[in-house]
Tab-separated table of C-alpha atoms in Angstrom:
chain	number	residue	atom	x	y	z
A	1	ASP	CA	3.554	27.673	2.068
A	2	ASN	CA	-0.040	26.409	2.259
A	3	ALA	CA	-1.336	28.244	-0.818
A	4	TYR	CA	-2.988	26.244	-3.566
A	5	ALA	CA	-0.958	25.633	-6.735
A	6	ALA	CA	-3.168	26.130	-9.787
A	7	ILE	CA	-0.397	25.146	-12.187
A	8	PRO	CA	2.381	22.499	-11.958
A	9	THR	CA	4.950	23.780	-9.488
A	10	ILE	CA	8.461	22.534	-8.752
A	11	ILE	CA	8.966	21.411	-5.158
A	12	ALA	CA	12.232	21.298	-3.269
A	13	LEU	CA	13.631	17.793	-2.839
A	14	PRO	CA	16.048	16.663	-0.142
A	15	PRO	CA	19.613	17.519	-1.216
A	16	GLY	CA	21.307	14.873	-3.353
A	17	LEU	CA	18.179	12.738	-3.792
A	18	SER	CA	16.000	12.038	-6.823
A	19	VAL	CA	12.501	10.574	-7.047
A	20	TYR	CA	11.956	6.903	-7.919
A	21	SER	CA	8.172	6.657	-7.435
A	22	MET	CA	5.339	8.656	-5.865
A	23	SER	CA	1.694	8.562	-4.826
A	24	CYS	CA	-1.028	11.027	-3.814
A	25	GLY	CA	-3.840	10.425	-1.352
A	26	GLU	CA	-6.871	12.560	-0.607
A	27	SER	CA	-4.810	15.188	1.211
A	28	HIS	CA	-1.279	13.825	1.544
A	29	SER	CA	1.587	12.832	-0.746
A	30	ALA	CA	4.456	10.360	-0.512
A	31	LEU	CA	7.698	9.972	-2.441
A	32	VAL	CA	10.171	7.117	-2.746
A	33	MET	CA	13.728	8.177	-3.483
A	34	THR	CA	16.381	6.316	-5.441
A	35	ASP	CA	18.248	5.622	-2.183
A	36	GLY	CA	15.255	3.651	-0.826
A	37	SER	CA	14.075	6.335	1.577
A	38	SER	CA	10.521	7.714	1.709
A	39	TRP	CA	9.352	11.255	2.353
A	40	THR	CA	5.803	12.496	2.997
A	41	CYS	CA	3.888	15.755	3.322
A	42	GLY	CA	0.316	16.992	3.681
A	43	ARG	CA	-2.332	16.229	6.282
A	44	GLY	CA	-1.266	13.920	9.091
A	45	PHE	CA	-4.284	13.743	11.427
A	46	ALA	CA	-4.645	9.943	11.129
A	47	GLY	CA	-0.943	9.153	11.028
A	48	GLN	CA	-0.927	8.713	7.252
A	49	LEU	CA	2.429	10.514	6.967
A	50	GLY	CA	4.068	7.770	9.020
A	51	GLN	CA	5.490	10.363	11.391
A	52	LYS	CA	5.155	11.678	14.922
A	53	PRO	CA	3.738	14.166	15.699
A	54	THR	CA	0.677	13.794	13.467
A	55	GLU	CA	0.410	17.479	12.612
A	56	ASP	CA	0.097	18.633	9.014
A	57	THR	CA	3.329	19.470	7.219
A	58	TYR	CA	3.805	21.544	4.089
A	59	LEU	CA	7.365	20.382	3.521
A	60	LEU	CA	8.661	16.894	2.788
A	61	ARG	CA	9.713	14.987	5.903
A	62	HIS	CA	11.664	11.759	6.127
A	63	VAL	CA	9.763	8.623	7.209
A	64	GLU	CA	11.503	6.538	9.877
A	65	PHE	CA	10.969	2.762	9.655
A	66	PRO	CA	11.667	0.196	12.393
A	67	SER	CA	15.198	-1.156	12.703
A	68	VAL	CA	15.027	-4.631	11.143
A	69	PHE	CA	17.210	-6.959	9.094
A	70	PRO	CA	17.631	-6.565	6.244
A	71	PRO	CA	17.282	-2.786	6.653
A	72	VAL	CA	14.162	-1.216	5.139
A	73	SER	CA	14.707	0.040	1.580
A	74	ILE	CA	11.465	1.204	-0.006
A	75	MET	CA	10.629	0.406	-3.633
A	76	ASP	CA	6.983	1.547	-3.909
A	77	VAL	CA	4.348	3.567	-2.072
A	78	ALA	CA	0.550	3.867	-2.324
A	79	CYS	CA	-1.615	6.507	-0.637
A	80	GLY	CA	-5.269	6.049	0.281
A	81	ALA	CA	-7.630	8.670	1.679
A	82	SER	CA	-5.992	8.628	5.117
A	83	HIS	CA	-3.605	5.665	5.078
A	84	THR	CA	-0.348	4.770	3.334
A	85	LEU	CA	1.272	1.532	2.187
A	86	TRP	CA	4.985	1.006	1.530
A	87	LEU	CA	6.612	-2.015	-0.143
A	88	ASP	CA	10.289	-2.601	0.534
A	89	HIS	CA	12.884	-4.483	-1.499
A	90	ALA	CA	12.727	-7.433	0.909
A	91	GLY	CA	9.032	-7.891	0.039
A	92	ARG	CA	7.731	-6.563	3.363
A	93	LEU	CA	4.605	-4.404	3.468
A	94	TRP	CA	4.545	-1.428	5.833
A	95	VAL	CA	1.408	0.542	6.740
A	96	ALA	CA	0.454	3.711	8.612
A	97	GLY	CA	-2.604	5.905	9.082
A	98	SER	CA	-6.272	5.211	9.699
A	99	ASN	CA	-7.454	1.662	10.317
A	100	ILE	CA	-11.114	2.525	10.869
A	101	SER	CA	-12.228	0.019	8.198
A	102	GLY	CA	-9.332	-2.412	8.566
A	103	GLN	CA	-7.335	-0.865	5.705
A	104	LEU	CA	-4.018	-1.328	7.544
A	105	GLY	CA	-4.599	-5.064	7.868
A	106	LEU	CA	-3.658	-5.039	11.562
A	107	GLY	CA	-6.953	-6.208	13.082
A	108	SER	CA	-9.899	-4.409	14.654
A	109	SER	CA	-8.086	-3.645	17.925
A	110	VAL	CA	-5.933	-1.005	16.166
A	111	SER	CA	-7.743	2.224	15.185
A	112	ARG	CA	-4.710	3.886	13.606
A	113	SER	CA	-0.925	3.786	13.476
A	114	HIS	CA	1.180	6.940	13.535
A	115	THR	CA	4.376	5.158	12.522
A	116	PRO	CA	4.940	2.391	9.936
A	117	CYS	CA	4.013	-1.125	11.079
A	118	GLN	CA	4.571	-4.341	9.167
A	119	CYS	CA	1.410	-5.874	7.702
A	120	PRO	CA	1.533	-9.694	7.466
A	121	ILE	CA	0.359	-11.222	4.176
A	122	PRO	CA	-0.149	-15.001	3.879
A	123	LEU	CA	2.175	-15.747	0.970
A	124	ARG	CA	2.836	-19.225	-0.425
A	125	VAL	CA	5.972	-21.252	-0.924
A	126	GLU	CA	5.667	-23.151	-4.214
A	127	GLU	CA	7.565	-26.449	-4.331
A	128	ASN	CA	8.630	-28.510	-7.340
A	129	GLN	CA	11.204	-31.227	-7.897
A	130	GLU	CA	14.099	-28.812	-8.276
A	131	ARG	CA	13.517	-25.902	-5.879
A	132	GLN	CA	11.208	-23.841	-3.717
A	133	THR	CA	9.792	-20.555	-4.987
A	134	GLN	CA	8.642	-17.916	-2.525
A	135	GLU	CA	5.588	-15.920	-3.578
A	136	LYS	CA	6.327	-12.183	-3.383
A	137	ILE	CA	4.330	-8.974	-3.480
A	138	LYS	CA	4.829	-7.214	-6.822
A	139	GLN	CA	2.382	-4.291	-6.633
A	140	ILE	CA	0.483	-2.390	-3.942
A	141	CYS	CA	-2.518	-0.092	-4.230
A	142	ALA	CA	-4.559	1.956	-1.758
A	143	GLY	CA	-8.168	3.030	-2.276
A	144	GLY	CA	-10.187	5.334	-0.064
A	145	ALA	CA	-10.377	2.866	2.836
A	146	THR	CA	-9.206	-0.285	1.079
A	147	SER	CA	-5.837	-1.845	0.328
A	148	PHE	CA	-4.667	-4.242	-2.369
A	149	ALA	CA	-1.532	-6.249	-3.100
A	150	ILE	CA	-0.760	-8.353	-6.181
A	151	SER	CA	1.634	-11.245	-5.804
A	152	SER	CA	4.121	-12.829	-8.189
A	153	LEU	CA	1.567	-15.636	-8.684
A	154	GLY	CA	-1.062	-13.166	-9.882
A	155	ARG	CA	-3.098	-13.483	-6.690
A	156	VAL	CA	-4.908	-10.387	-5.383
A	157	PHE	CA	-4.960	-9.745	-1.646
A	158	ALA	CA	-7.547	-7.221	-0.482
A	159	TRP	CA	-8.577	-5.796	2.877
A	160	GLY	CA	-10.406	-2.823	4.346
A	161	LYS	CA	-13.835	-1.432	3.578
A	162	GLY	CA	-16.134	-4.203	2.349
A	163	LEU	CA	-17.292	-2.304	-0.715
A	164	GLY	CA	-13.792	-2.641	-2.112
A	165	VAL	CA	-12.964	-6.279	-1.449
A	166	GLY	CA	-15.885	-8.132	-2.988
A	167	ALA	CA	-17.506	-9.145	0.298
A	168	ASN	CA	-20.916	-8.637	-1.302
A	169	GLU	CA	-22.708	-11.080	0.971
A	170	SER	CA	-22.699	-8.462	3.754
A	171	LEU	CA	-20.476	-5.605	2.582
A	172	ARG	CA	-18.458	-6.199	5.714
A	173	ASP	CA	-15.068	-4.702	6.454
A	174	VAL	CA	-12.103	-7.077	6.223
A	175	GLN	CA	-9.493	-6.662	8.956
A	176	TYR	CA	-6.654	-8.748	7.493
A	177	PRO	CA	-5.297	-9.367	3.966
A	178	GLN	CA	-7.231	-12.115	2.201
A	179	ILE	CA	-7.524	-13.398	-1.346
A	180	HIS	CA	-10.084	-11.304	-3.223
A	181	PRO	CA	-13.089	-13.680	-3.377
A	182	GLU	CA	-14.260	-12.484	-6.793
A	183	LEU	CA	-10.817	-12.943	-8.369
A	184	SER	CA	-9.576	-16.155	-6.779
A	185	SER	CA	-9.851	-18.129	-10.049
A	186	VAL	CA	-7.854	-15.730	-12.242
A	187	LYS	CA	-4.410	-14.161	-12.336
A	188	VAL	CA	-4.233	-10.378	-12.082
A	189	ARG	CA	-1.537	-8.169	-13.565
A	190	GLN	CA	-2.396	-4.737	-12.139
A	191	VAL	CA	-4.848	-2.950	-9.836
A	192	ASP	CA	-5.713	0.718	-9.469
A	193	SER	CA	-8.122	2.364	-7.055
A	194	ALA	CA	-9.315	5.921	-6.432
A	195	PRO	CA	-8.000	7.319	-3.127
A	196	HIS	CA	-11.353	8.888	-2.264
A	197	LEU	CA	-14.197	7.252	-4.209
A	198	HIS	CA	-15.201	3.570	-4.131
A	199	ALA	CA	-13.843	2.691	-7.573
A	200	THR	CA	-11.314	-0.041	-8.376
A	201	MET	CA	-10.079	-1.534	-11.651
A	202	PHE	CA	-8.245	-4.829	-12.167
A	203	LEU	CA	-6.216	-5.786	-15.237
A	204	LEU	CA	-6.091	-9.536	-15.760
A	205	GLN	CA	-3.079	-11.364	-17.141
A	206	SER	CA	-3.335	-12.406	-20.786
A	207	GLY	CA	-5.573	-15.427	-21.312
A	208	ASN	CA	-7.480	-15.031	-18.046
A	209	ARG	CA	-11.254	-14.656	-18.041
A	210	LEU	CA	-13.711	-14.145	-15.208
A	211	PRO	CA	-16.274	-16.937	-14.797
A	212	SER	CA	-19.569	-16.066	-16.462
């Protein structure tokens, strides 16, 4: 049914599954289930549903991820205007949808992806006298045409439309994940961005202050 819902309405979930997390974009929605699967619905013209064909769908459909080891088990999802990010339990970031401003982080040669692709993020390995600690992605966020990821070290990676990643010297688009230049000296706890407008908020970890 493609009618508008003016009041909260219960939707049918896949049998035997319950929702773990969810996200809404400009005209599509994505769910993560407790079994690690993801389901999407809404407009699919840019591939933002992570499914082929890219037609719109009014019912939830299962998202198929590549066969890798360890198998993909999704823990979080973030929807932008016409792209989607997924974070799995192994710390891998998966992307689908429009890449017109670089928001998938796959380079300028890719205009869109209809199925989930892995987005490489340059994470660190911290070494001390006793052990090595692998930096991991803890939170993901999608703006209109921008993408963000916060790591376990409090670093913010940002890519996509230049208005959203602090590239104020030219407002250029950024094609690959990079440390947010305006936040490189602080540790960030959380990020949130509007899936349509150019508005983003960052919550710093306690004790952190931006340079004056």
